[in-house]
Short mmCIF file of C-alpha atoms and ligand atoms in Angstrom, two decimals:
data_model
loop_
_atom_site.label_atom_id
_atom_site.label_comp_id
_atom_site.label_asym_id
_atom_site.label_seq_id
_atom_site.Cartn_x
_atom_site.Cartn_y
_atom_site.Cartn_z
CA MET A 28 0.00 0.00 0.00
CA THR A 29 1.39 3.46 -0.82
CA ASP A 30 0.87 6.42 1.45
CA LYS A 31 -1.69 7.77 -1.03
CA GLU A 32 -3.94 4.79 -0.36
CA LEU A 33 -3.68 5.03 3.40
CA THR A 34 -6.64 6.18 5.44
CA VAL A 35 -6.57 7.09 9.11
CA SER A 36 -6.44 3.99 11.29
CA ASP A 37 -4.78 2.89 14.53
CA GLY A 38 -1.00 2.94 14.50
CA LEU A 39 -0.66 5.56 11.76
CA ALA A 40 1.20 8.82 12.26
CA VAL A 41 -1.18 11.64 11.38
CA GLY A 42 -0.31 15.24 10.54
CA LEU A 43 -3.47 17.24 11.18
CA GLU A 44 -4.22 20.81 10.17
CA TYR A 45 -7.03 22.22 12.26
CA THR A 46 -8.93 25.28 13.31
CA LEU A 47 -10.89 25.19 16.56
CA ARG A 48 -13.88 27.44 17.16
CA LEU A 49 -16.32 27.64 20.03
CA GLU A 50 -20.11 27.48 19.65
CA ASP A 51 -20.27 31.27 19.15
CA GLY A 52 -17.74 31.11 16.31
CA GLU A 53 -14.82 32.48 18.28
CA LYS A 54 -11.58 31.02 16.94
CA ILE A 55 -9.44 29.83 19.84
CA ASP A 56 -6.77 27.63 18.28
CA SER A 57 -5.31 26.75 14.90
CA SER A 58 -2.38 24.89 13.40
CA ALA A 59 -1.93 27.70 10.85
CA GLY A 60 1.56 29.16 11.11
CA ARG A 61 2.62 26.37 13.45
CA GLY A 62 2.36 23.45 11.08
CA PRO A 63 0.23 20.33 11.42
CA LEU A 64 -0.29 18.62 14.75
CA ASP A 65 1.54 15.27 14.64
CA PHE A 66 0.18 12.39 16.68
CA LEU A 67 -0.30 8.64 16.70
CA GLN A 68 -3.88 7.63 15.92
CA GLY A 69 -5.52 5.37 18.50
CA GLU A 70 -3.33 6.43 21.44
CA GLY A 71 -5.68 8.99 22.94
CA GLN A 72 -3.26 11.82 22.26
CA ILE A 73 -6.04 14.10 21.05
CA ILE A 74 -9.55 14.46 22.49
CA PRO A 75 -11.69 11.34 21.92
CA GLY A 76 -14.46 13.01 19.87
CA LEU A 77 -11.95 14.34 17.35
CA GLU A 78 -9.88 11.14 17.17
CA GLN A 79 -13.03 9.07 16.45
CA ALA A 80 -14.07 11.39 13.61
CA LEU A 81 -10.75 11.00 11.77
CA TYR A 82 -10.96 7.24 11.12
CA GLY A 83 -11.07 6.48 7.41
CA MET A 84 -9.97 9.92 6.20
CA ALA A 85 -7.37 10.15 3.43
CA VAL A 86 -4.55 12.66 2.88
CA GLY A 87 -5.96 15.99 1.69
CA GLU A 88 -9.45 15.21 2.93
CA GLU A 89 -11.24 17.92 4.91
CA LYS A 90 -14.01 17.63 7.46
CA SER A 91 -15.95 19.70 9.95
CA VAL A 92 -16.28 17.95 13.28
CA VAL A 93 -18.52 18.99 16.17
CA VAL A 94 -17.37 17.58 19.51
CA GLU A 95 -19.75 17.63 22.47
CA PRO A 96 -18.18 18.41 25.88
CA GLU A 97 -18.49 14.76 26.97
CA ASP A 98 -16.18 13.77 24.09
CA GLY A 99 -14.00 16.84 24.45
CA TYR A 100 -12.66 18.36 27.65
CA GLY A 101 -15.51 17.09 29.82
CA LEU A 102 -18.43 18.77 31.51
CA ARG A 103 -17.82 21.59 33.93
CA ASP A 104 -17.68 20.42 37.54
CA SER A 105 -19.08 23.24 39.68
CA THR A 106 -17.47 21.72 42.77
CA ALA A 107 -13.99 21.87 41.24
CA LEU A 108 -13.35 25.31 42.66
CA GLN A 109 -10.90 26.05 45.42
CA GLN A 110 -10.33 29.14 47.58
CA ILE A 111 -6.66 29.71 48.26
CA PRO A 112 -5.51 32.38 50.74
CA VAL A 113 -3.55 35.16 49.02
CA ASP A 114 -0.68 34.70 51.49
CA ALA A 115 -0.28 31.07 50.35
CA PHE A 116 1.22 32.40 47.12
CA PRO A 117 4.97 33.03 46.94
CA SER A 118 5.69 36.77 47.23
CA ASP A 119 7.03 36.96 43.67
CA ILE A 120 3.79 35.62 42.19
CA LYS A 121 0.91 38.03 41.81
CA PRO A 122 -2.22 36.00 41.01
CA GLU A 123 -4.15 37.34 38.04
CA SER A 124 -7.35 36.16 36.44
CA GLY A 125 -6.69 33.42 33.88
CA MET A 126 -3.27 32.53 35.24
CA ALA A 127 -2.46 28.80 35.17
CA LEU A 128 -1.39 27.21 38.44
CA GLU A 129 -0.11 23.76 39.24
CA LEU A 130 -1.74 22.42 42.41
CA GLN A 131 -1.83 19.10 44.21
CA ASP A 132 -5.13 17.31 44.75
CA SER A 133 -5.98 15.34 47.89
CA SER A 134 -4.16 12.24 46.61
CA GLY A 135 -1.02 14.24 45.85
CA GLU A 136 -1.54 14.20 42.08
CA SER A 137 -0.53 17.38 40.34
CA VAL A 138 -3.47 19.15 38.68
CA LEU A 139 -3.66 22.28 36.58
CA GLY A 140 -5.93 25.06 37.80
CA PHE A 141 -6.78 28.51 36.50
CA VAL A 142 -7.32 31.65 38.56
CA ALA A 143 -11.00 32.51 38.23
CA GLU A 144 -11.23 35.45 40.61
CA VAL A 145 -8.79 37.44 42.72
CA GLY A 146 -10.26 38.72 45.99
CA PRO A 147 -8.62 40.87 48.68
CA ASP A 148 -7.82 37.89 50.91
CA SER A 149 -8.27 34.83 48.77
CA VAL A 150 -8.00 33.63 45.21
CA LEU A 151 -10.64 31.43 43.60
CA VAL A 152 -9.01 28.72 41.51
CA ASP A 153 -11.00 26.71 38.94
CA LEU A 154 -9.72 23.16 38.48
CA ASN A 155 -11.84 22.56 35.37
CA HIS A 156 -10.09 22.59 32.02
CA PRO A 157 -10.70 26.04 30.46
CA LEU A 158 -12.59 24.29 27.62
CA ALA A 159 -14.70 22.06 29.91
CA GLY A 160 -18.38 22.36 29.07
CA GLU A 161 -17.66 23.79 25.60
CA THR A 162 -18.95 22.30 22.37
CA LEU A 163 -15.95 22.35 20.05
CA HIS A 164 -16.13 23.00 16.31
CA PHE A 165 -13.11 21.72 14.41
CA ASP A 166 -12.30 22.23 10.75
CA VAL A 167 -9.67 19.64 9.99
CA ARG A 168 -7.58 18.51 7.03
CA ILE A 169 -5.33 15.46 6.91
CA ALA A 170 -1.95 16.89 5.88
CA THR A 171 0.19 13.76 6.16
CA LEU A 172 -0.35 10.11 6.88
CA ARG A 173 2.26 7.38 7.22
CA ALA A 174 2.86 4.11 9.00
CA ALA A 175 4.50 4.69 12.37
CA SER A 176 7.90 3.12 13.02
CA SER A 177 8.12 0.24 15.49
CA GLU A 178 9.96 2.61 17.82
CA GLU A 179 7.17 5.18 17.64
CA LEU A 180 4.58 2.47 18.30
CA ALA A 181 6.59 1.25 21.30
CA HIS A 182 6.81 4.81 22.66
CA GLY A 183 3.15 5.57 21.91
CA HIS A 184 3.96 8.86 20.19
CA VAL A 185 5.32 10.29 16.97
CA HIS A 186 8.95 11.22 16.41
CA GLY A 187 10.40 13.87 14.15
CA HIS A 188 10.57 17.68 14.43
CA GLY A 189 13.31 17.29 17.02
CA HIS A 190 11.40 14.86 19.24
CA GLU A 191 13.83 11.96 18.73
CA HIS A 192 14.51 10.05 21.92
ZN1 ZN B 185 9.72 8.50 21.78
#
């Protein structure tokens, strides 16, 4: 089989051009200017709703994909908010709305939070992903498609672009 006859299936290295818009049309991310996103299909490296939609696509093929929150970054969890006293922050860090913070959850796992609100004494941190609860609208195009090397399959990710290891 030549690369031209390949279609997206598990174990293939995919180069994906994409534009991501929210429900209201606001563009929030794009591969334009950065080059395609390279990943290994079937490894859960991209959100499940998008990965599922790519199966069977050929190089050059374009598609619009709508991903519901459940298949994207999850639903918003209104209990995933945490008040942190302002004096718990190191003196050289001034918390600002939208700032990303790395916190530890009750089991000691590191989790990413975002400052939602800065009050006089405490800072409200939202542990939801910023895109949780959002319906995602992707316009995608398969830029490249090739069989992954045995090394890439063993590592579970794609090499190239300086990611050799
Ligand atoms: Zn590797």
